[in-house]
PDB file of C-alpha atoms in Angstrom:
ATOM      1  CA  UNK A 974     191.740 121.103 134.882  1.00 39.00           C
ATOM      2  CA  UNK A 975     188.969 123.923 134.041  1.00 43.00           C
ATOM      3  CA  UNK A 976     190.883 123.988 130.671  1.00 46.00           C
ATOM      4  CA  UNK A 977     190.626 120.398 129.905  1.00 44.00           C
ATOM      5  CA  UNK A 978     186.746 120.058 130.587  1.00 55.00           C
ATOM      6  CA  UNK A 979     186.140 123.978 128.222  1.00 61.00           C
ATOM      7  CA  UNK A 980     187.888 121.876 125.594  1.00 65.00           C
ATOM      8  CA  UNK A 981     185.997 119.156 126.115  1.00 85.00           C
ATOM      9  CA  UNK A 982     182.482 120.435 125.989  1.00 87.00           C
ATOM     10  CA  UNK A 983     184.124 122.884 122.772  1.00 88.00           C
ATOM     11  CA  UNK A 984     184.597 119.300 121.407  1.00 87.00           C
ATOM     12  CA  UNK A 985     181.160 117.752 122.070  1.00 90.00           C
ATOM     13  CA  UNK A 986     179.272 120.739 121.070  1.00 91.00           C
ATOM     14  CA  UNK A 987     182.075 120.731 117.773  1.00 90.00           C
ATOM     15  CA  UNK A 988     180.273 117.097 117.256  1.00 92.00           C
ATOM     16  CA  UNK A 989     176.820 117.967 117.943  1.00 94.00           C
ATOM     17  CA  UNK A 990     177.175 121.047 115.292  1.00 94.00           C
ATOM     18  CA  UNK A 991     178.361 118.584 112.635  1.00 94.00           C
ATOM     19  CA  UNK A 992     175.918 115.603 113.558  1.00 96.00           C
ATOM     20  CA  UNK A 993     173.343 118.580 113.062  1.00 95.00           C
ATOM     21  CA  UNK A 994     174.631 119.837 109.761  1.00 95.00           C
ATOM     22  CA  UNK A 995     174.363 116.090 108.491  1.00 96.00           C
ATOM     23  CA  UNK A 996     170.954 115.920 109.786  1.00 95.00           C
ATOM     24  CA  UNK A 997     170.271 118.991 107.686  1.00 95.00           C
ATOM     25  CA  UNK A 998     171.540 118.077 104.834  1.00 94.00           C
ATOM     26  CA  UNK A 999     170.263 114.564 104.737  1.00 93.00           C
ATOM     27  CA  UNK A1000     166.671 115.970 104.959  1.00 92.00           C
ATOM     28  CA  UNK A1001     167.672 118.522 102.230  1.00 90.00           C
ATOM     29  CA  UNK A1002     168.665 115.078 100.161  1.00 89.00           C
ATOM     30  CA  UNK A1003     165.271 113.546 100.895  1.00 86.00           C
ATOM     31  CA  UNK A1004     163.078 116.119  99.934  1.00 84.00           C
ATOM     32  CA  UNK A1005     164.776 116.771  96.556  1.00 80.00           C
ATOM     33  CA  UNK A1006     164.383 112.910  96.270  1.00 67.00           C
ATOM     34  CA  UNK A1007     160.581 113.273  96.893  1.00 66.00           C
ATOM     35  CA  UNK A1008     160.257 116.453  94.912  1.00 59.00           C
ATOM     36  CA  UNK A1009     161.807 115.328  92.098  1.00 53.00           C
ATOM     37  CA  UNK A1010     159.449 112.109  92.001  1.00 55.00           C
ATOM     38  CA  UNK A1011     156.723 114.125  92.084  1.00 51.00           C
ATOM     39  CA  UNK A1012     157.791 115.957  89.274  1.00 54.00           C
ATOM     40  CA  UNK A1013     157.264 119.463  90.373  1.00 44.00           C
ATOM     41  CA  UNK A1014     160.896 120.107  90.038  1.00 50.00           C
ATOM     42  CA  UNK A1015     162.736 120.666  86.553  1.00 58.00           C
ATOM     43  CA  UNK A1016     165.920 118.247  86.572  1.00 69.00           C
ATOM     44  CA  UNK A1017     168.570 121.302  86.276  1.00 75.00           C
ATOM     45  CA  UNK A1018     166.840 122.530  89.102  1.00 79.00           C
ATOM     46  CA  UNK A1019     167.310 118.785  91.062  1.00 78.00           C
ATOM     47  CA  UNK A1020     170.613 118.993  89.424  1.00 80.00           C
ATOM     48  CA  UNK A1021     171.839 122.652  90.906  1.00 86.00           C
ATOM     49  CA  UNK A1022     171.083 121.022  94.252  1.00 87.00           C
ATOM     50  CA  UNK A1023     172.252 118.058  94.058  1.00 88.00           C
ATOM     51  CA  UNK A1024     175.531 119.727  93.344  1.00 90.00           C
ATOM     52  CA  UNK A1025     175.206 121.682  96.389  1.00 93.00           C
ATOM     53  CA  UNK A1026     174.652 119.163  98.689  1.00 93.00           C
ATOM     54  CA  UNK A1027     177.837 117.362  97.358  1.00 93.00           C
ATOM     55  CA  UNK A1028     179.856 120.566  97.770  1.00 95.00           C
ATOM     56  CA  UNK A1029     178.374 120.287 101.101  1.00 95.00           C
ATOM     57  CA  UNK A1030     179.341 116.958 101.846  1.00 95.00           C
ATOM     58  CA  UNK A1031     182.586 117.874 100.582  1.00 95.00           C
ATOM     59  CA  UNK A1032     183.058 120.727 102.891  1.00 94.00           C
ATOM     60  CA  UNK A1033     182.297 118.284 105.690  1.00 94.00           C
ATOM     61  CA  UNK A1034     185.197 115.893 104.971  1.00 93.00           C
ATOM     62  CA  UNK A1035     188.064 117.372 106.538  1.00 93.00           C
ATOM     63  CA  UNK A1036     186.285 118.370 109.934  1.00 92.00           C
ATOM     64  CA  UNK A1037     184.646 114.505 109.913  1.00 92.00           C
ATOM     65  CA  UNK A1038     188.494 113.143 109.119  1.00 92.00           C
ATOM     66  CA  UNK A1039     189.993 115.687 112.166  1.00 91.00           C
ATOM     67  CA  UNK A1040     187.126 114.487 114.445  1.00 90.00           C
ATOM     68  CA  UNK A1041     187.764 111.165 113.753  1.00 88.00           C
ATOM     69  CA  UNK A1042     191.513 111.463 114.910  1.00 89.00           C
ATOM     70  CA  UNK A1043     191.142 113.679 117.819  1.00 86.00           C
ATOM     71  CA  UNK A1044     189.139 110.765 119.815  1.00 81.00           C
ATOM     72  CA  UNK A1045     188.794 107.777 117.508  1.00 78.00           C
ATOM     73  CA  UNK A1046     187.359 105.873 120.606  1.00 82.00           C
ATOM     74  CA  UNK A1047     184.777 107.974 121.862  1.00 85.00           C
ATOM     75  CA  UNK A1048     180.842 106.993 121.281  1.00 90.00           C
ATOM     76  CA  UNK A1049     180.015 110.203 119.875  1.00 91.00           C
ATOM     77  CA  UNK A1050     182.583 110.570 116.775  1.00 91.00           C
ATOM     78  CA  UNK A1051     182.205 107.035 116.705  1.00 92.00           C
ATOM     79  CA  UNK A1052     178.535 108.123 115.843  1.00 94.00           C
ATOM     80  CA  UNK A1053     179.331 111.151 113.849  1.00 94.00           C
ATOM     81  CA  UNK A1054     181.430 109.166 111.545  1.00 94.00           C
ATOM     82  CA  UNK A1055     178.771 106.407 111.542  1.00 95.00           C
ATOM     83  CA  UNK A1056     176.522 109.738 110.466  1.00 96.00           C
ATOM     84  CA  UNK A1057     178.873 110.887 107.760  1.00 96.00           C
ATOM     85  CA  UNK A1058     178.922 107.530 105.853  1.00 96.00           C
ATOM     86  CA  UNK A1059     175.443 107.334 105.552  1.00 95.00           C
ATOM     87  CA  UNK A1060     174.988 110.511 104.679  1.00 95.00           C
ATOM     88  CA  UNK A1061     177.672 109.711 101.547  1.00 95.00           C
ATOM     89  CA  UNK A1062     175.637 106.628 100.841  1.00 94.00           C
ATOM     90  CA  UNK A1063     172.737 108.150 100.840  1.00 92.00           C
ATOM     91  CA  UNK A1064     173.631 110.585  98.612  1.00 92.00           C
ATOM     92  CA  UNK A1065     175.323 108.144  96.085  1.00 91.00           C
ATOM     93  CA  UNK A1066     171.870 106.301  96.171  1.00 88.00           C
ATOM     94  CA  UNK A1067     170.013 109.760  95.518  1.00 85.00           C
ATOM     95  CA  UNK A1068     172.073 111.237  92.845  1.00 83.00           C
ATOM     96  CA  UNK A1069     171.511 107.348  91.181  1.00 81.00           C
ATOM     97  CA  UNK A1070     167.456 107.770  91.175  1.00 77.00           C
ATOM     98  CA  UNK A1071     167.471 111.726  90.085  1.00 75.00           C
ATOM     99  CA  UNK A1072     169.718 111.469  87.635  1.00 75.00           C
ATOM    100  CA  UNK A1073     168.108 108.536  86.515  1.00 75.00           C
ATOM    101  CA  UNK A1074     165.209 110.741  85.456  1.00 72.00           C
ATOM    102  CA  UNK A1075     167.061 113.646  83.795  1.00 72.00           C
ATOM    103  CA  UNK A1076     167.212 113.928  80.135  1.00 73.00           C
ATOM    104  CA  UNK A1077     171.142 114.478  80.207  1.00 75.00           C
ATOM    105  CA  UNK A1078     171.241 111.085  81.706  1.00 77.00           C
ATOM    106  CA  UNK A1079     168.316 109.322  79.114  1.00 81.00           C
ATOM    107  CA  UNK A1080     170.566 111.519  75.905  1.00 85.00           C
ATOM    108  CA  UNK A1081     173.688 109.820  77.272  1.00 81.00           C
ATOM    109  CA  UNK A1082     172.142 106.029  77.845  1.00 84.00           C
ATOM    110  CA  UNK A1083     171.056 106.462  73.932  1.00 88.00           C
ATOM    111  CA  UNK A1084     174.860 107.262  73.044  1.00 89.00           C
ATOM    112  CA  UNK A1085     176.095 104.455  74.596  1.00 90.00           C
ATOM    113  CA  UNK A1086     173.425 102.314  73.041  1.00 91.00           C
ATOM    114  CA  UNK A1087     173.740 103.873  69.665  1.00 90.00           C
ATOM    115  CA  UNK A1088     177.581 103.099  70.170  1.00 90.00           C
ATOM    116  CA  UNK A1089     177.607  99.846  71.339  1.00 90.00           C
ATOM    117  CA  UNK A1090     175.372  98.706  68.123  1.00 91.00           C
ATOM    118  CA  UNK A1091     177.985 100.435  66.021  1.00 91.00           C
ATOM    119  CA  UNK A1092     180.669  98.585  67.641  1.00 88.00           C
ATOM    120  CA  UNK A1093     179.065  95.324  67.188  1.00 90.00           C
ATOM    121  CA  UNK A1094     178.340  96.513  63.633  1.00 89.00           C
ATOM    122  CA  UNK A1095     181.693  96.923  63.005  1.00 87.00           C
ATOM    123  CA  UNK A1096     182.763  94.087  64.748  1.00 84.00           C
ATOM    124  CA  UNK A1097     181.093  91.778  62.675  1.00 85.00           C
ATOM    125  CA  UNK A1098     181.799  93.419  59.275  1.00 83.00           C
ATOM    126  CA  UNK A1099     185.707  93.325  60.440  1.00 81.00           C
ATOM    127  CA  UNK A1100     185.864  89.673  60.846  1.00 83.00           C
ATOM    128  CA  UNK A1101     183.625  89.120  57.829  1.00 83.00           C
ATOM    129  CA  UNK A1102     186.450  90.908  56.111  1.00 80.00           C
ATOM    130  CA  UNK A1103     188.977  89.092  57.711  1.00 79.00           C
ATOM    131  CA  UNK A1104     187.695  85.682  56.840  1.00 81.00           C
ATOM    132  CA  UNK A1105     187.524  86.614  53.138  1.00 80.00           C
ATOM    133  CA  UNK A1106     191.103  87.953  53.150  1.00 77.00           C
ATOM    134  CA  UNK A1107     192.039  84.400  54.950  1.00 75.00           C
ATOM    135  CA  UNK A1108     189.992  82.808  51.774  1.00 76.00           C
ATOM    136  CA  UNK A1109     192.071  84.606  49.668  1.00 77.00           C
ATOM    137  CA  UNK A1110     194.977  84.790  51.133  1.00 78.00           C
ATOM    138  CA  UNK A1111     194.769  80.521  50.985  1.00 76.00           C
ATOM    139  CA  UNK A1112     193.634  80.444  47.564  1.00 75.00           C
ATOM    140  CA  UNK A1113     196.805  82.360  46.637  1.00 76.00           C
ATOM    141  CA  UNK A1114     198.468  80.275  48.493  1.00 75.00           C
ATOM    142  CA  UNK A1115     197.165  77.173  46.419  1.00 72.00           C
ATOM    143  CA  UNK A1116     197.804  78.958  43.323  1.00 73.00           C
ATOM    144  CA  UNK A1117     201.690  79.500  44.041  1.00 73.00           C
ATOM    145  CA  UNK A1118     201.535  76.107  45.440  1.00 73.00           C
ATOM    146  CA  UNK A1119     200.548  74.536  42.529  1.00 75.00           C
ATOM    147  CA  UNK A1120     202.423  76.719  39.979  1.00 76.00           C
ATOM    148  CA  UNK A1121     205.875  75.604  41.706  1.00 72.00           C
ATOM    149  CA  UNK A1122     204.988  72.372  41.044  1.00 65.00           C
TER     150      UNK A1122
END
C-alpha cells in the first residue's frame, strides 16, 4: 500500500514539474513576443529563440502523451494536457506575429508576389497565344475547306 501512494505522489509531483516547465516556457514565449514588439531585439535573435522554445515544446511531447495515458481521467493531467495545448497554440500564434516582422518573412512575401504576377503574366500571354493559333488554325481550316471544293 506504502508503494502505491510513493508512486502516486512521484506521479503528481511528475505533473506539477511539467505544468511548471509549461508555465516557464509560456512566459519565455511572451516576453520574446513583447520584446520583439518593442524592437529591442534583432529578428535572428527572436528567431534563435523561437526555435528553442519549439525544441522545447518538442521535448515535452512524449512525457505530455505518457501522462496522458497513465491516468487519462484524473483532474490534474486532465489539466496538464489542457496546459500543453495552449501552450502549442500559443506558440503557433507567436511564431505568426514575430515572424511576421522578420525580413526573411517580408523577402519571401515579395517572392510570392513577384511570382504570382509572373504567373498571371504568363497566363494571359498563353491564352492570347492560344486564341491566335485557334484563329489560325480555323482559317486553315477554311482554306482547305474551300480548296476541296
Amino acid at each position: 500500500m506504502e508503494q502505491i501512494d510513493n508512486k502516486s505522489l512521484d506521479f503528481i509531483l511528475c505533473i506539477e514539474k511539467l505544468l511548471s516547465s509549461i508555465s516557464t516556457v509560456r512566459k519565455c514565449l511572451l516576453s520574446l513576443t513583447d520584446i520583439e514588439q518593442n524592437s529591442s531585439i534583432q529578428s535572428e535573435e527572436s528567431i534563435k529563440k523561437l526555435k528553442a522554445i519549439k525544441d522545447t515544446i518538442i521535448s515535452l511531447t512524449p512525457t505530455v502523451e505518457t501522462v496522458g495515458q497513465l491516468g487519462p481521467t484524473s483532474t490534474l493531467v486532465k489539466h496538464l494536457s489542457n496546459e500543453y495545448i495552449c501552450l502549442c497554440n500559443d506558440y503557433k500564434k507567436h511564431y505568426s506575429l514575430i515572424m511576421a516582422n522578420t525580413a526573411i518573412f517580408t523577402e519571401y512575401k515579395q517572392l510570392i508576389e513577384d511570382l504570382s504576377k509572373w504567373l498571371s503574366s504568363t497566363n494571359a500571354n498563353i491564352q492570347e497565344v492560344s486564341q491566335s493559333v485557334d484563329k489560325q488554325q480555323i482559317l486553315l481550316n477554311v482554306k482547305v475547306w474551300i480548296i476541296q471544293e
